Coordinates of N, CA and C in Angstrom, one line a residue:
L245 N 12.0 -14.8 -25.2 CA 12.7 -13.5 -25.5 C 12.5 -13.4 -27.2
D246 N 12.4 -14.3 -28.0 CA 12.2 -14.2 -29.5 C 11.0 -14.1 -29.7
E247 N 10.1 -14.8 -29.0 CA 8.7 -14.4 -29.2 C 8.2 -12.7 -28.8
I248 N 8.7 -12.3 -27.8 CA 8.3 -11.0 -27.4 C 9.1 -10.2 -28.3
K249 N 10.4 -10.0 -29.0 CA 10.8 -9.4 -30.5 C 10.2 -9.6 -31.6
K250 N 9.6 -10.8 -31.6 CA 8.8 -11.1 -32.8 C 7.6 -10.2 -33.2
A251 N 6.6 -10.1 -31.8 CA 5.4 -9.4 -31.5 C 5.2 -8.2 -32.0
E252 N 4.1 -7.7 -32.5 CA 3.5 -6.4 -32.5 C 3.2 -5.8 -31.8
T253 N 2.0 -6.3 -31.1 CA 1.3 -5.9 -30.2 C 0.9 -7.2 -28.8
I254 N 1.0 -6.6 -27.9 CA 1.7 -8.0 -26.5 C 0.9 -7.1 -25.1
V255 N 0.2 -8.3 -24.8 CA -0.7 -8.1 -23.5 C -0.1 -9.0 -22.2
V256 N -0.3 -8.1 -21.1 CA -0.1 -8.6 -20.2 C -1.3 -9.0 -19.1
L257 N -1.5 -10.5 -18.6 CA -2.5 -10.4 -17.9 C -2.1 -11.4 -16.4
C258 N -3.1 -11.1 -15.3 CA -2.8 -11.8 -14.1 C -4.0 -12.5 -13.7
H259 N -4.2 -13.2 -12.5 CA -5.3 -13.7 -12.1 C -6.2 -12.8 -11.7
E260 N -7.3 -13.0 -11.4 CA -8.7 -12.5 -10.8 C -8.5 -12.2 -9.3
S261 N -8.6 -10.6 -8.7 CA -8.8 -10.3 -7.4 C -7.0 -10.5 -7.2
P262 N -6.2 -9.8 -7.8 CA -5.1 -9.6 -8.0 C -4.0 -9.2 -6.7
D263 N -3.1 -10.0 -6.0 CA -2.7 -9.3 -4.8 C -1.2 -8.7 -5.2
G264 N -0.6 -8.2 -4.5 CA 0.6 -7.6 -4.4 C 1.7 -8.0 -6.1
D265 N 1.9 -9.4 -5.9 CA 2.7 -9.9 -6.6 C 2.4 -10.4 -8.1
A266 N 0.8 -10.3 -8.2 CA 0.2 -10.4 -9.3 C 0.7 -9.0 -10.1
V267 N 0.3 -7.6 -9.5 CA -0.1 -6.5 -10.0 C 1.9 -6.2 -10.2
A268 N 2.5 -6.2 -9.2 CA 3.9 -5.7 -9.3 C 4.4 -6.9 -10.3
S269 N 4.1 -8.0 -10.6 CA 4.5 -8.9 -11.6 C 4.2 -8.2 -13.6
S270 N 2.9 -8.0 -13.3 CA 2.4 -7.5 -14.6 C 3.2 -6.2 -15.2
L271 N 3.3 -5.2 -14.2 CA 3.9 -4.0 -14.4 C 5.7 -4.3 -14.6
S272 N 6.2 -5.4 -14.4 CA 7.4 -5.7 -14.2 C 7.9 -6.1 -15.5
V273 N 6.7 -7.0 -16.2 CA 6.8 -7.4 -17.2 C 6.6 -5.9 -18.1
M274 N 5.9 -5.2 -18.4 CA 5.5 -4.1 -19.0 C 7.1 -3.3 -19.0
H275 N 7.5 -3.0 -18.0 CA 8.7 -2.5 -17.7 C 10.1 -3.0 -19.0
A276 N 10.4 -4.1 -18.6 CA 10.7 -5.3 -19.2 C 10.9 -5.2 -20.6
V277 N 9.8 -5.3 -21.0 CA 9.2 -5.2 -22.7 C 9.6 -3.6 -23.1
A278 N 9.5 -2.6 -22.3 CA 9.7 -1.8 -22.7 C 11.1 -1.3 -23.1
K279 N 12.2 -1.9 -22.3 CA 13.5 -1.7 -22.4 C 14.1 -2.7 -23.5
L280 N 13.2 -3.6 -23.9 CA 13.7 -4.3 -25.6 C 12.8 -3.4 -26.7
G281 N 12.3 -2.3 -26.3 CA 11.9 -1.6 -27.5 C 10.4 -2.2 -28.0
K282 N 9.9 -2.5 -26.8 CA 8.6 -2.9 -27.3 C 7.5 -2.0 -26.2
E283 N 5.9 -2.1 -26.9 CA 5.3 -1.7 -26.0 C 4.2 -2.6 -25.2
A284 N 3.9 -2.9 -24.2 CA 3.1 -4.1 -23.7 C 1.6 -3.3 -23.2
D285 N 0.3 -3.8 -23.3 CA -0.9 -3.3 -22.4 C -0.7 -4.1 -21.0
V286 N -0.9 -3.9 -20.1 CA -1.4 -4.5 -18.6 C -2.8 -4.1 -18.6
I287 N -3.4 -5.5 -18.5 CA -5.0 -5.3 -18.4 C -5.2 -5.5 -16.9
I288 N -5.5 -5.0 -16.1 CA -6.5 -5.6 -14.6 C -7.3 -4.4 -14.5
P289 N -8.8 -5.2 -14.3 CA -9.9 -4.3 -14.6 C -10.0 -3.8 -12.9
E290 N -9.6 -4.8 -12.2 CA -9.7 -4.4 -10.7 C -8.6 -4.5 -9.8
Y291 N -8.2 -3.7 -8.9 CA -7.0 -4.4 -8.3 C -7.1 -3.4 -7.1
S292 N -6.4 -3.4 -5.8 CA -6.4 -2.5 -4.7 C -5.3 -1.0 -5.1
K293 N -6.2 0.0 -4.4 CA -5.7 1.3 -4.6 C -4.3 1.4 -3.8
V294 N -4.0 0.2 -2.8 CA -2.8 0.2 -2.4 C -1.4 0.4 -3.1
F295 N -1.5 -0.3 -4.3 CA -0.2 -0.7 -5.5 C -0.3 0.5 -6.5
D296 N -1.0 1.6 -6.1 CA -1.2 2.9 -7.2 C 0.3 3.5 -7.0
F297 N 1.0 3.5 -6.2 CA 2.4 4.1 -6.1 C 3.4 3.3 -7.1
L298 N 3.2 2.2 -7.3 CA 3.9 1.2 -8.5 C 4.4 2.2 -9.7
P299 N 5.7 1.9 -10.1 CA 5.8 2.9 -11.1 C 5.3 2.1 -12.3
G300 N 4.5 3.1 -13.3 CA 3.4 2.3 -14.5 C 2.3 2.0 -14.2
A301 N 1.7 2.2 -13.2 CA 0.5 2.1 -12.6 C -0.9 2.7 -13.2
D302 N -0.3 3.8 -13.6 CA -1.3 4.8 -14.3 C -1.7 4.4 -15.7
K303 N -0.4 3.4 -16.0 CA -0.8 3.0 -17.6 C -1.7 1.7 -17.7
I304 N -2.1 0.9 -16.4 CA -3.0 0.2 -16.3 C -4.1 0.1 -17.3
L305 N -4.5 -0.7 -17.8 CA -6.0 -0.8 -18.8 C -7.0 -1.5 -18.1
Q306 N -7.9 -1.3 -18.0 CA -9.4 -2.0 -17.8 C -9.7 -2.9 -18.9
K307 N -9.6 -2.3 -20.0 CA -9.6 -3.1 -21.3 C -8.8 -3.1 -22.4
G308 N -8.6 -4.1 -23.0 CA -7.3 -4.3 -24.3 C -8.0 -3.2 -25.3
R309 N -7.0 -2.7 -26.1 CA -6.9 -2.0 -27.1 C -7.2 -2.9 -28.5
T310 N -7.0 -3.9 -28.4 CA -7.7 -5.1 -29.2 C -7.8 -6.2 -28.9
N311 N -8.9 -7.1 -29.4 CA -9.1 -8.3 -29.0 C -8.0 -9.3 -29.9
K312 N -7.2 -8.8 -30.6 CA -6.5 -9.9 -31.0 C -5.0 -9.7 -30.9
Y313 N -4.2 -10.0 -29.7 CA -3.0 -9.5 -29.8 C -1.9 -10.4 -30.3
D314 N -0.8 -10.0 -30.4 CA 0.2 -11.3 -31.1 C 1.0 -12.0 -30.2
L315 N 0.8 -11.6 -29.2 CA 1.3 -12.4 -28.0 C 0.9 -11.8 -26.5
A316 N 0.3 -13.0 -25.9 CA -0.2 -12.8 -24.5 C 0.7 -13.5 -23.5
I317 N 0.8 -12.5 -22.5 CA 2.0 -13.0 -21.0 C 1.4 -13.2 -20.0
S318 N 1.3 -14.3 -19.4 CA 0.4 -14.3 -18.2 C 1.4 -14.3 -17.1
V319 N 0.9 -13.9 -15.9 CA 2.0 -13.8 -14.9 C 1.2 -14.3 -13.8
D320 N 1.7 -14.9 -12.7 CA 1.5 -15.6 -11.5 C 0.0 -16.0 -11.2
C321 N -0.5 -16.5 -12.3 CA -1.2 -17.3 -12.4 C -1.2 -19.0 -12.6
S322 N -2.2 -19.9 -12.3 CA -1.6 -21.1 -12.4 C -2.6 -21.7 -13.2
D323 N -3.9 -21.3 -13.4 CA -4.9 -22.0 -14.5 C -5.3 -20.8 -15.0
L324 N -5.7 -21.3 -16.4 CA -6.8 -20.5 -17.1 C -8.0 -19.8 -16.9
K325 N -8.4 -20.8 -16.1 CA -9.8 -20.4 -15.4 C -9.7 -19.0 -14.5
R326 N -8.5 -18.8 -14.1 CA -8.6 -17.5 -12.9 C -8.1 -16.5 -13.5
L327 N -7.4 -16.6 -15.1 CA -6.9 -15.4 -15.8 C -7.8 -14.6 -16.2
V328 N -7.9 -13.3 -15.8 CA -8.7 -12.0 -16.3 C -8.3 -12.2 -17.6
G329 N -9.4 -12.0 -18.3 CA -9.1 -11.5 -19.8 C -8.6 -13.0 -20.6
G330 N -8.8 -14.2 -20.0 CA -8.6 -15.7 -20.1 C -9.2 -15.8 -21.8
K331 N -10.2 -15.9 -22.0 CA -10.9 -16.2 -23.2 C -10.7 -15.0 -24.4
E332 N -10.8 -13.7 -23.7 CA -10.8 -12.7 -24.5 C -9.8 -12.0 -25.2
Y333 N -8.3 -12.1 -24.2 CA -7.4 -11.8 -25.0 C -5.9 -13.0 -24.7
F334 N -6.3 -14.0 -24.0 CA -4.9 -15.1 -23.8 C -5.5 -16.0 -25.3
E335 N -6.5 -16.3 -25.1 CA -7.0 -17.5 -26.1 C -6.8 -17.0 -27.2
T336 N -7.4 -15.7 -27.8 CA -7.4 -15.1 -28.7 C -5.7 -14.6 -29.4
A337 N -4.9 -14.9 -28.6 CA -3.6 -14.1 -29.0 C -2.7 -15.5 -30.1
K338 N -2.1 -14.8 -30.5 CA -1.3 -15.7 -31.7 C -0.5 -16.5 -30.9
R339 N 0.2 -16.4 -30.1 CA 1.4 -16.7 -28.9 C 1.1 -16.9 -27.8
T340 N 1.6 -17.9 -26.8 CA 1.2 -17.4 -25.5 C 2.3 -17.9 -24.5
I341 N 2.4 -17.1 -23.6 CA 3.4 -17.4 -22.5 C 3.3 -17.2 -21.3
E342 N 3.4 -18.1 -20.6 CA 2.7 -18.4 -18.8 C 4.3 -18.4 -18.2
I343 N 4.5 -17.2 -17.0 CA 5.4 -17.3 -16.1 C 4.7 -17.1 -14.6
D344 N 5.2 -18.5 -13.6 CA 4.3 -18.5 -12.4 C 5.4 -19.3 -11.7
H345 N 4.6 -19.2 -10.1 CA 5.6 -19.9 -9.3 C 4.9 -20.9 -8.1
H346 N 3.6 -21.2 -8.7 CA 3.0 -22.1 -8.2 C 3.0 -23.3 -8.5
S347 N 3.0 -24.2 -7.5 CA 3.7 -25.7 -7.9 C 2.4 -26.6 -8.4
V348 N 1.0 -25.9 -8.1 CA -0.2 -26.7 -8.9 C -0.1 -25.9 -10.2
N349 N 0.2 -26.6 -11.3 CA -0.1 -25.5 -12.4 C -0.3 -26.4 -13.6
S350 N -1.4 -25.9 -14.5 CA -1.9 -26.2 -15.4 C -1.3 -26.4 -17.1
M351 N -0.1 -25.8 -17.1 CA 0.6 -25.4 -17.9 C -0.3 -25.1 -19.1
F352 N -1.1 -23.9 -19.4 CA -1.9 -23.6 -20.4 C -1.4 -22.5 -21.4
A353 N -0.2 -22.0 -21.3 CA 0.4 -21.6 -22.5 C 1.1 -22.1 -23.5
D354 N 1.5 -21.6 -24.6 CA 2.4 -22.0 -25.6 C 3.8 -22.5 -25.0
F355 N 4.3 -21.4 -24.3 CA 5.6 -21.7 -23.6 C 5.4 -21.1 -21.9
N356 N 5.8 -22.4 -20.9 CA 5.3 -22.1 -20.0 C 6.9 -22.2 -19.2
Y357 N 7.3 -21.0 -17.9 CA 7.9 -21.2 -17.4 C 7.6 -21.1 -16.0
V358 N 7.6 -21.9 -15.1 CA 7.0 -22.2 -13.6 C 8.2 -22.6 -12.8
D359 N 8.1 -22.0 -11.8 CA 9.4 -22.3 -10.8 C 8.5 -22.5 -9.7
P360 N 8.4 -23.7 -8.9 CA 7.6 -23.6 -8.0 C 8.4 -23.8 -6.6
V361 N 9.9 -23.6 -6.6 CA 10.5 -23.1 -5.4 C 10.5 -21.8 -5.0
A362 N 10.2 -21.0 -6.2 CA 10.2 -19.3 -5.9 C 9.0 -18.9 -4.9
P363 N 9.0 -18.1 -4.0 CA 8.0 -17.6 -3.3 C 7.2 -16.5 -4.0
A364 N 7.4 -16.0 -5.2 CA 7.0 -15.0 -5.8 C 7.4 -15.2 -7.1
C365 N 6.0 -14.8 -8.1 CA 6.2 -14.6 -9.3 C 7.4 -13.6 -9.7
C366 N 7.6 -12.5 -9.1 CA 8.6 -11.2 -9.3 C 10.1 -12.0 -9.1
Q367 N 9.9 -13.0 -8.0 CA 11.4 -13.6 -8.2 C 11.9 -14.6 -9.1
V368 N 10.7 -15.3 -9.9 CA 11.3 -15.9 -11.3 C 11.8 -14.8 -12.2
L369 N 10.6 -13.6 -12.1 CA 10.8 -12.6 -13.3 C 12.4 -11.9 -13.2
I370 N 13.2 -11.9 -11.9 CA 14.2 -11.2 -11.8 C 15.4 -12.4 -12.3
G371 N 14.9 -13.4 -12.3 CA 16.3 -14.8 -12.3 C 15.8 -14.5 -14.4
M372 N 14.8 -14.3 -15.0 CA 15.2 -14.3 -16.5 C 15.4 -13.3 -16.9
F373 N 14.9 -12.1 -16.2 CA 15.3 -10.5 -16.4 C 17.2 -10.5 -16.5
E374 N 17.9 -11.2 -15.7 CA 19.2 -11.1 -15.5 C 19.9 -12.1 -16.5
Y375 N 18.9 -13.2 -16.9 CA 19.4 -14.2 -17.6 C 19.3 -13.3 -19.2
F376 N 18.4 -12.8 -19.6 CA 18.0 -12.0 -20.3 C 18.8 -10.7 -20.8
G377 N 19.6 -9.9 -20.0 CA 20.4 -9.2 -20.2 C 19.6 -8.0 -19.8
I378 N 18.7 -8.0 -19.2 CA 17.4 -6.7 -18.9 C 17.9 -5.9 -18.0
D379 N 18.1 -4.7 -18.0 CA 18.6 -3.9 -17.0 C 17.8 -3.4 -16.0
I380 N 17.8 -3.7 -14.9 CA 17.0 -3.5 -13.5 C 17.1 -2.4 -13.1
D381 N 16.3 -1.1 -13.3 CA 16.9 -0.1 -12.6 C 15.7 0.2 -11.6
K382 N 16.0 1.8 -11.1 CA 14.9 1.5 -9.8 C 13.3 1.5 -9.7
E383 N 13.1 1.7 -11.0 CA 11.4 1.6 -11.1 C 10.8 0.1 -11.5
L384 N 12.0 -0.6 -12.0 CA 11.4 -1.9 -12.8 C 11.7 -2.4 -11.2
G385 N 12.9 -2.1 -10.7 CA 13.4 -3.0 -9.1 C 12.0 -2.4 -8.0
T386 N 11.5 -1.1 -7.9 CA 10.5 -1.0 -7.0 C 9.2 -2.4 -7.5
C387 N 8.9 -2.2 -8.5 CA 8.1 -3.5 -8.6 C 8.3 -4.7 -8.7
L388 N 9.5 -5.0 -8.8 CA 10.1 -6.5 -8.2 C 9.8 -7.0 -6.7
L389 N 10.7 -5.8 -6.2 CA 10.8 -6.1 -4.8 C 9.0 -6.1 -3.6
T390 N 8.2 -5.3 -4.3 CA 7.2 -5.0 -4.3 C 6.0 -6.4 -3.8
G391 N 6.6 -6.8 -5.4 CA 5.9 -8.6 -5.3 C 6.9 -9.4 -4.5
I392 N 7.8 -9.5 -4.3 CA 8.9 -10.1 -3.3 C 8.2 -10.0 -1.6
I393 N 8.1 -8.8 -1.4 CA 7.5 -8.5 -0.1 C 6.4 -9.1 0.1
T394 N 5.6 -8.5 -0.6 CA 3.9 -9.1 -0.4 C 3.7 -10.6 -0.3
D395 N 4.8 -11.2 -1.2 CA 4.0 -13.1 -1.4 C 4.9 -13.5 -0.5
T396 N 6.0 -13.0 0.1 CA 6.8 -13.3 1.3 C 6.0 -12.9 2.7
G397 N 5.0 -12.6 2.9 CA 4.6 -11.6 3.9 C 5.8 -10.6 4.7
G398 N 6.5 -10.2 3.6 CA 7.4 -9.2 4.4 C 8.9 -10.1 4.8
F399 N 8.9 -11.2 3.9 CA 10.4 -12.6 4.0 C 9.9 -13.3 5.6
Q400 N 8.7 -13.2 5.8 CA 8.7 -14.1 7.2 C 8.0 -15.5 6.6
Y401 N 7.4 -15.9 5.0 CA 6.9 -16.9 5.2 C 8.4 -18.1 4.9
Q402 N 7.6 -19.3 5.2 CA 8.4 -20.6 4.9 C 9.2 -20.7 3.9
S403 N 8.3 -20.3 2.7 CA 8.5 -20.4 0.9 C 10.1 -19.2 1.0
T404 N 10.3 -18.5 1.6 CA 11.2 -17.4 1.7 C 12.5 -18.0 1.3
T405 N 13.3 -18.1 0.1 CA 14.9 -18.8 0.0 C 15.6 -17.8 0.3
P406 N 17.1 -18.6 0.7 CA 18.5 -17.5 0.5 C 18.7 -16.9 -0.9
E407 N 17.9 -17.3 -2.2 CA 18.1 -16.5 -3.0 C 17.3 -15.4 -3.0
T408 N 16.1 -15.5 -2.2 CA 15.2 -14.4 -2.3 C 15.9 -13.3 -1.1
F409 N 16.8 -13.1 -0.7 CA 17.4 -12.4 0.0 C 18.8 -11.7 -1.2
E410 N 19.3 -12.5 -1.5 CA 20.3 -11.8 -2.4 C 19.5 -11.2 -3.6
F411 N 18.4 -11.6 -4.1 CA 17.9 -10.5 -5.2 C 17.6 -9.2 -4.6
A412 N 16.7 -9.3 -3.1 CA 16.4 -8.2 -2.5 C 17.6 -7.5 -2.3
A413 N 18.6 -7.7 -1.9 CA 20.1 -7.3 -1.6 C 20.8 -6.3 -3.3
E414 N 20.5 -6.9 -4.2 CA 20.8 -6.7 -5.5 C 19.8 -5.5 -5.9
L415 N 18.3 -5.6 -5.5 CA 17.4 -4.5 -5.6 C 17.7 -3.2 -5.0
L416 N 18.0 -3.6 -3.8 CA 18.3 -1.8 -3.0 C 19.5 -1.5 -3.4
Q417 N 20.3 -2.1 -4.4 CA 21.7 -1.5 -4.8 C 20.9 -0.5 -6.1
T418 N 19.9 -0.8 -6.3 CA 19.3 -0.2 -7.6 C 18.7 1.3 -7.3
G419 N 18.4 1.2 -5.5 CA 18.2 2.3 -4.9 C 16.6 2.5 -4.7
V420 N 16.1 1.2 -4.3 CA 14.6 1.3 -4.3 C 14.5 1.4 -2.8
N421 N 13.6 1.9 -2.5 CA 13.2 2.1 -1.1 C 12.5 1.1 -0.2
V422 N 12.9 0.1 0.4 CA 12.6 -0.5 0.7 C 11.7 -0.5 2.0
S423 N 11.8 0.7 3.2 CA 11.1 0.7 4.0 C 9.8 1.6 3.4
D424 N 10.0 2.0 2.3 CA 8.7 2.9 2.0 C 8.0 1.6 1.5
I425 N 8.0 0.8 0.7 CA 7.8 -0.2 0.1 C 6.9 -1.0 1.2
Y426 N 7.5 -1.2 2.3 CA 7.3 -1.9 3.3 C 6.1 -1.5 4.2
K427 N 6.1 0.0 4.4 CA 5.3 0.6 5.0 C 3.8 0.7 4.3
R428 N 4.0 0.8 2.8 CA 2.8 1.1 2.0 C 2.1 -0.2 1.9
V429 N 2.9 -1.5 1.7 CA 2.2 -2.6 1.3 C 1.8 -3.7 2.6
M430 N 2.3 -3.7 3.7 CA 2.4 -4.5 4.7 C 1.9 -3.6 6.3
N431 N 2.3 -2.2 6.2 CA 1.7 -1.3 7.3 C 0.7 -0.8 7.5
T432 N 0.2 -0.4 6.1 CA -1.2 0.6 6.0 C -2.3 0.0 5.3
M433 N -3.2 0.2 6.1 CA -4.3 -0.8 5.6 C -5.6 0.8 5.2
T434 N -6.4 0.2 4.4 CA -7.6 1.4 4.2 C -8.9 1.3 5.1
K435 N -9.5 1.9 5.7 CA -10.2 2.0 6.3 C -11.4 1.2 6.6
A436 N -11.9 0.9 5.1 CA -12.8 -0.2 4.3 C -12.3 -1.9 5.2
N437 N -10.8 -1.6 5.0 CA -10.0 -2.9 5.5 C -10.0 -3.2 6.9
F438 N -9.8 -2.0 7.6 CA -9.8 -1.7 9.0 C -11.2 -2.4 9.8
E439 N -12.4 -1.7 9.1 CA -13.6 -1.9 9.4 C -13.9 -3.8 9.6
L440 N -13.6 -4.3 8.2 CA -13.9 -5.3 7.8 C -12.8 -6.4 9.2
R441 N -12.0 -6.1 8.7 CA -10.8 -6.6 10.2 C -11.3 -6.9 11.7
K442 N -12.0 -5.6 11.9 CA -12.5 -5.9 13.0 C -13.7 -6.9 13.4
R443 N -14.3 -6.7 12.3 CA -16.0 -7.7 12.2 C -15.4 -8.9 12.1
A444 N -14.4 -9.1 11.4 CA -13.6 -10.6 11.3 C -13.2 -10.9 12.6
I445 N -12.6 -10.3 13.2 CA -12.0 -10.6 14.8 C -13.0 -10.8 15.6
E446 N -14.2 -10.3 15.8 CA -15.2 -10.3 16.5 C -15.4 -11.5 16.6
R447 N -15.8 -12.0 15.1 CA -16.5 -13.3 14.8 C -15.5 -14.7 15.3
M448 N -14.4 -14.1 15.0 CA -13.6 -15.4 14.9 C -14.0 -16.5 16.0
E449 N -13.7 -17.6 15.4 CA -13.9 -19.2 16.2 C -13.0 -20.1 16.2
F450 N -12.9 -21.3 17.1 CA -11.8 -22.1 17.1 C -12.0 -23.3 17.0
F451 N -11.2 -24.1 16.4 CA -11.5 -25.6 16.8 C -10.3 -26.4 16.6
K452 N -10.5 -27.6 16.9 CA -9.4 -28.3 17.3 C -8.4 -28.2 18.0
E453 N -9.1 -27.9 19.5 CA -8.0 -27.4 20.8 C -7.2 -25.9 20.0
G454 N -7.9 -25.4 19.2 CA -7.5 -23.9 19.1 C -6.4 -23.9 17.9
K455 N -6.3 -24.9 17.1 CA -5.4 -25.4 15.9 C -6.1 -24.5 14.7
I456 N -7.4 -24.5 14.9 CA -8.0 -23.7 13.5 C -8.9 -22.8 13.8
A457 N -8.6 -21.4 13.4 CA -8.8 -20.2 13.3 C -9.9 -20.0 12.2
F458 N -11.3 -19.8 12.1 CA -12.0 -19.1 11.3 C -13.1 -18.1 11.4
T459 N -13.2 -17.6 10.4 CA -14.1 -16.5 10.4 C -14.5 -16.0 8.9
Y460 N -15.2 -15.1 9.0 CA -15.9 -14.6 7.7 C -16.4 -13.2 7.5
V461 N -16.9 -12.6 6.4 CA -17.7 -11.6 6.7 C -18.8 -11.4 5.5
T462 N -19.7 -10.9 5.6 CA -20.9 -11.2 4.8 C -21.0 -9.9 3.9
K463 N -21.8 -9.9 2.9 CA -22.0 -9.0 1.9 C -22.4 -7.8 2.7
E464 N -23.5 -7.9 3.7 CA -23.5 -6.6 4.3 C -22.7 -5.9 5.0
D465 N -21.4 -6.7 5.5 CA -20.5 -6.1 6.1 C -19.9 -5.2 4.9
I466 N -19.6 -6.1 3.9 CA -18.8 -5.7 2.7 C -19.4 -4.1 2.3
E467 N -20.9 -4.0 2.1 CA -21.6 -3.1 1.5 C -21.4 -1.8 2.5
E468 N -21.5 -2.1 3.7 CA -21.4 -1.3 4.9 C -20.1 0.0 5.3
A469 N -18.9 -1.3 4.7 CA -17.9 -0.7 5.0 C -17.5 -0.2 3.9
N470 N -18.0 -0.3 2.5 CA -17.5 0.5 1.3 C -16.4 -0.5 0.8
A471 N -16.5 -1.6 1.0 CA -15.2 -2.3 0.6 C -14.9 -2.4 -0.9
E472 N -13.7 -2.0 -1.3 CA -13.3 -2.5 -2.8 C -12.3 -3.5 -2.8
T473 N -12.2 -3.7 -4.1 CA -11.3 -4.9 -4.4 C -9.8 -4.4 -3.7
G474 N -9.2 -5.5 -3.1 CA -7.7 -5.5 -2.2 C -8.2 -5.1 -0.9
D475 N -9.7 -5.0 -0.5 CA -9.7 -4.3 1.0 C -10.0 -5.7 2.2
F476 N -9.5 -7.1 1.5 CA -9.7 -8.0 2.2 C -8.2 -8.7 2.9
E477 N -7.3 -8.0 2.3 CA -6.4 -8.5 2.3 C -5.3 -8.5 3.5
G478 N -4.7 -9.6 3.9 CA -4.4 -9.5 5.4 C -5.3 -10.2 6.5
I479 N -6.2 -10.2 6.4 CA -7.5 -10.3 7.4 C -7.2 -12.1 7.8
V480 N -7.2 -12.9 6.6 CA -6.8 -14.3 7.2 C -5.6 -14.3 8.5
E481 N -4.4 -13.7 8.0 CA -3.6 -13.6 8.8 C -3.7 -13.3 10.5
E482 N -4.9 -12.5 10.5 CA -5.4 -12.2 12.0 C -5.7 -13.6 13.0
G483 N -6.2 -14.7 12.0 CA -6.3 -15.9 12.9 C -4.7 -16.6 13.1
R484 N -4.1 -16.5 11.9 CA -2.9 -17.4 11.9 C -1.7 -16.6 12.9
N485 N -1.9 -15.7 13.2 CA -1.1 -14.7 14.3 C -1.3 -15.4 15.6
I486 N -2.5 -16.0 16.0 CA -3.0 -16.3 16.9 C -2.0 -17.7 17.7
E487 N -1.3 -17.6 18.7 CA -0.5 -18.7 19.3 C -1.2 -20.1 19.3
G488 N -0.6 -20.9 19.0 CA -1.6 -22.4 18.8 C -2.1 -22.7 17.4
V489 N -2.6 -21.8 17.0 CA -3.5 -21.6 15.4 C -2.4 -22.3 14.4
E490 N -2.8 -23.4 13.6 CA -1.7 -23.8 12.7 C -2.8 -23.6 10.8
V491 N -3.7 -23.7 11.3 CA -4.6 -23.1 9.9 C -5.7 -22.1 10.3
S492 N -5.6 -21.1 9.5 CA -6.3 -19.9 9.8 C -7.6 -19.9 8.4
I493 N -8.6 -19.5 8.7 CA -9.5 -19.8 7.3 C -10.3 -18.6 7.5
F494 N -10.7 -18.0 6.3 CA -11.5 -16.5 6.0 C -12.3 -16.3 5.2
L495 N -13.6 -16.2 5.2 CA -14.3 -16.5 4.0 C -14.9 -15.0 3.7
R496 N -15.6 -14.7 2.6 CA -15.9 -13.7 2.4 C -17.3 -13.9 1.8
E497 N -18.7 -13.6 1.9 CA -19.5 -14.0 1.0 C -20.0 -13.0 -0.4

């Protein structure tokens, strides 16, 4: 909190091929910093248009307004190698902060806050914001709940904790529309995603008495489907959802 208050220029970064938790965490930090009277640049060169509904998504930048920020904040990224703008913005910043929930983490910032028990980075952020007395309104709450829903698979993964539901209940009280979020991020797919999903299902193979499911899509598939960043989301789950499958593997060329 002290570093945020001292910084004049702040940048927020996340991992490459960002999922819902990465995009939502980035925007959550941007909203929280604004409540502290600061402005933060969120740099995400490519992300799924599914998340365009998130408050503040229209402020996401493809590149920074400077190469020398006072403070760089990384969210939902376990390793500097996977951080978009790692060398360009993170390593050149005067001070760095990392906020994450992955159990394997290289602790690459000046200040590292990692909670490996949390199922989503957004859940980590809620605890931090409440500790710092940052008001969580509907806009911020929408971002936070989106990250939680996407990274818990709609509260179905084993990583979901009792605290997850407690936080979700708190966010609902701010006026967040959970059914709208759920429909947008869990039950809606692009046409490209549908086409790739269809091809992946047709190619699916099973090994080890049906315990392992494997499938893939090629560059040709991707080009023919006009696929963009985010159009590969959820395909791996098609194999996992089959009875008897314990491990699902999905590769894209």
